[in-house]
Structure formats: C-alpha cells, structure tokens
Amino acid sequence: MLLKVILDTAQQYRFNEIVNILVGFKNALLVTRQVVEKEFFGIGSHETLSYWRALVRQLLVAGLIKKEIETYGVIKLTAKGKRFLHRHTHFS
C-alpha cells in the first residue's frame, strides 16, 4: 500500500507528506495539489502515524525506497522497491 501510494503520487512527496496522505491528514500542499480528492487519500487511516513513520523508515533501511537529497528529501522507489511492488509480496 505504501509503495503504491508513492508511485500513484508520481514520487513527488517527502516523508511527512506521504504519511499524511496515508492517514488522510489534509494540509495546504495536499489540498492545493488536489491529492485529497484521490481515491488513495486516507487509505491507511486504520493505522497510526507512528506505524506509517516506522514503516517508511524500515523500507528506507531495506532499500525499497530512498530519499532524494537533490529534491529536498522526496521519497522515491528504488529498482528493488519497484520489483517488490510488482511481485505483490508482503514486507515484514
């Protein structure tokens, strides 16, 4: 779900913005870019902010996603993350 949201948002958001999208927390940036109207907005609201933050960190460590320093920390899928997403496996 997390990797799919990163992909569905064209890999253009930072750590906190991705978490906000998952839990359905609106802010000016997400409203302006009309992300709040997308079907995936709030898709992870059944989990806490802490849960999603921890999962993002785990995926960073596992090499499935990376922070692009050149774009001020935008989260992107790595090649490993794209393969993982296409295999429909679960991360533990």
Coordinates of C-alpha atoms in Angstrom, one line a residue:
M1 CA 0.0 0.0 0.0
L2 CA 2.7 2.5 1.0
L3 CA 4.8 1.8 -2.1
K4 CA 1.7 2.0 -4.3
V5 CA 0.9 5.4 -2.9
I6 CA 4.4 6.7 -3.5
L7 CA 4.1 5.5 -7.1
D8 CA 0.5 6.9 -7.5
T9 CA 1.7 10.3 -6.4
A10 CA 4.3 10.4 -9.1
Q11 CA 7.1 10.1 -6.4
Q12 CA 7.0 13.8 -5.7
Y13 CA 6.4 13.9 -1.9
R14 CA 8.5 13.9 1.2
F15 CA 8.4 11.6 4.2
N16 CA 5.8 13.5 6.2
E17 CA 3.6 14.2 3.2
I18 CA 3.4 10.5 2.3
V19 CA 2.4 9.7 5.8
N20 CA -0.2 12.4 5.8
I21 CA -1.6 11.1 2.5
L22 CA -1.9 7.6 4.0
V23 CA -3.7 8.6 7.2
G24 CA -5.8 11.3 5.5
F25 CA -4.4 14.4 7.1
K26 CA -5.1 17.4 5.0
N27 CA -2.6 20.3 4.7
A28 CA -2.3 23.2 2.3
L29 CA 0.1 21.4 -0.1
L30 CA -2.1 18.3 -0.5
V31 CA -5.3 20.4 -0.9
T32 CA -3.7 22.7 -3.5
R33 CA -2.4 19.7 -5.5
Q34 CA -5.8 18.0 -5.2
V35 CA -4.3 14.9 -3.6
V36 CA -7.1 14.9 -1.0
E37 CA -9.5 14.1 -3.9
K38 CA -7.7 11.0 -5.0
E39 CA -9.0 7.5 -4.1
F40 CA -5.9 6.6 -2.2
F41 CA -6.1 9.6 0.2
G42 CA -6.6 8.2 3.7
I43 CA -6.3 4.6 2.6
G44 CA -4.1 3.8 5.6
S45 CA -6.2 5.6 8.2
H46 CA -6.8 2.4 10.1
E47 CA -3.1 2.6 11.3
T48 CA -1.5 5.3 13.4
L49 CA 1.0 8.0 12.2
S50 CA 3.7 6.2 14.3
Y51 CA 3.0 3.0 12.4
W52 CA 3.4 4.6 9.0
R53 CA 6.5 6.5 10.0
A54 CA 8.1 3.3 11.3
L55 CA 7.3 1.5 8.1
V56 CA 8.8 4.3 5.9
R57 CA 12.0 4.0 8.0
Q58 CA 12.0 0.2 7.6
L59 CA 11.6 0.5 3.8
L60 CA 14.4 3.0 3.7
V61 CA 16.7 0.6 5.6
A62 CA 15.6 -2.3 3.4
G63 CA 16.5 -0.3 0.3
L64 CA 13.0 -0.4 -1.2
I65 CA 12.7 3.4 -1.1
K66 CA 15.2 6.3 -1.0
K67 CA 15.3 9.9 -0.1
E68 CA 16.4 12.1 -3.0
I69 CA 18.7 14.7 -1.5
E70 CA 18.7 16.7 -4.7
T71 CA 15.0 17.2 -4.4
Y72 CA 14.9 18.1 -0.7
G73 CA 14.1 14.6 0.6
V74 CA 11.4 13.5 -1.8
I75 CA 10.8 9.7 -1.4
K76 CA 11.3 7.6 -4.5
L77 CA 11.1 3.9 -5.2
T78 CA 14.3 2.1 -5.9
A79 CA 14.6 -0.6 -8.5
K80 CA 14.3 -3.1 -5.7
G81 CA 11.2 -1.3 -4.5
K82 CA 9.6 -1.5 -8.0
R83 CA 10.4 -5.2 -8.2
F84 CA 8.9 -5.8 -4.8
L85 CA 5.7 -3.9 -5.8
H86 CA 5.2 -5.9 -9.0
R87 CA 5.6 -9.2 -7.1
H88 CA 2.8 -8.3 -4.7
T89 CA 4.7 -9.7 -1.7
H90 CA 4.4 -8.6 1.9
F91 CA 7.0 -6.7 3.8
S92 CA 7.8 -7.9 7.3

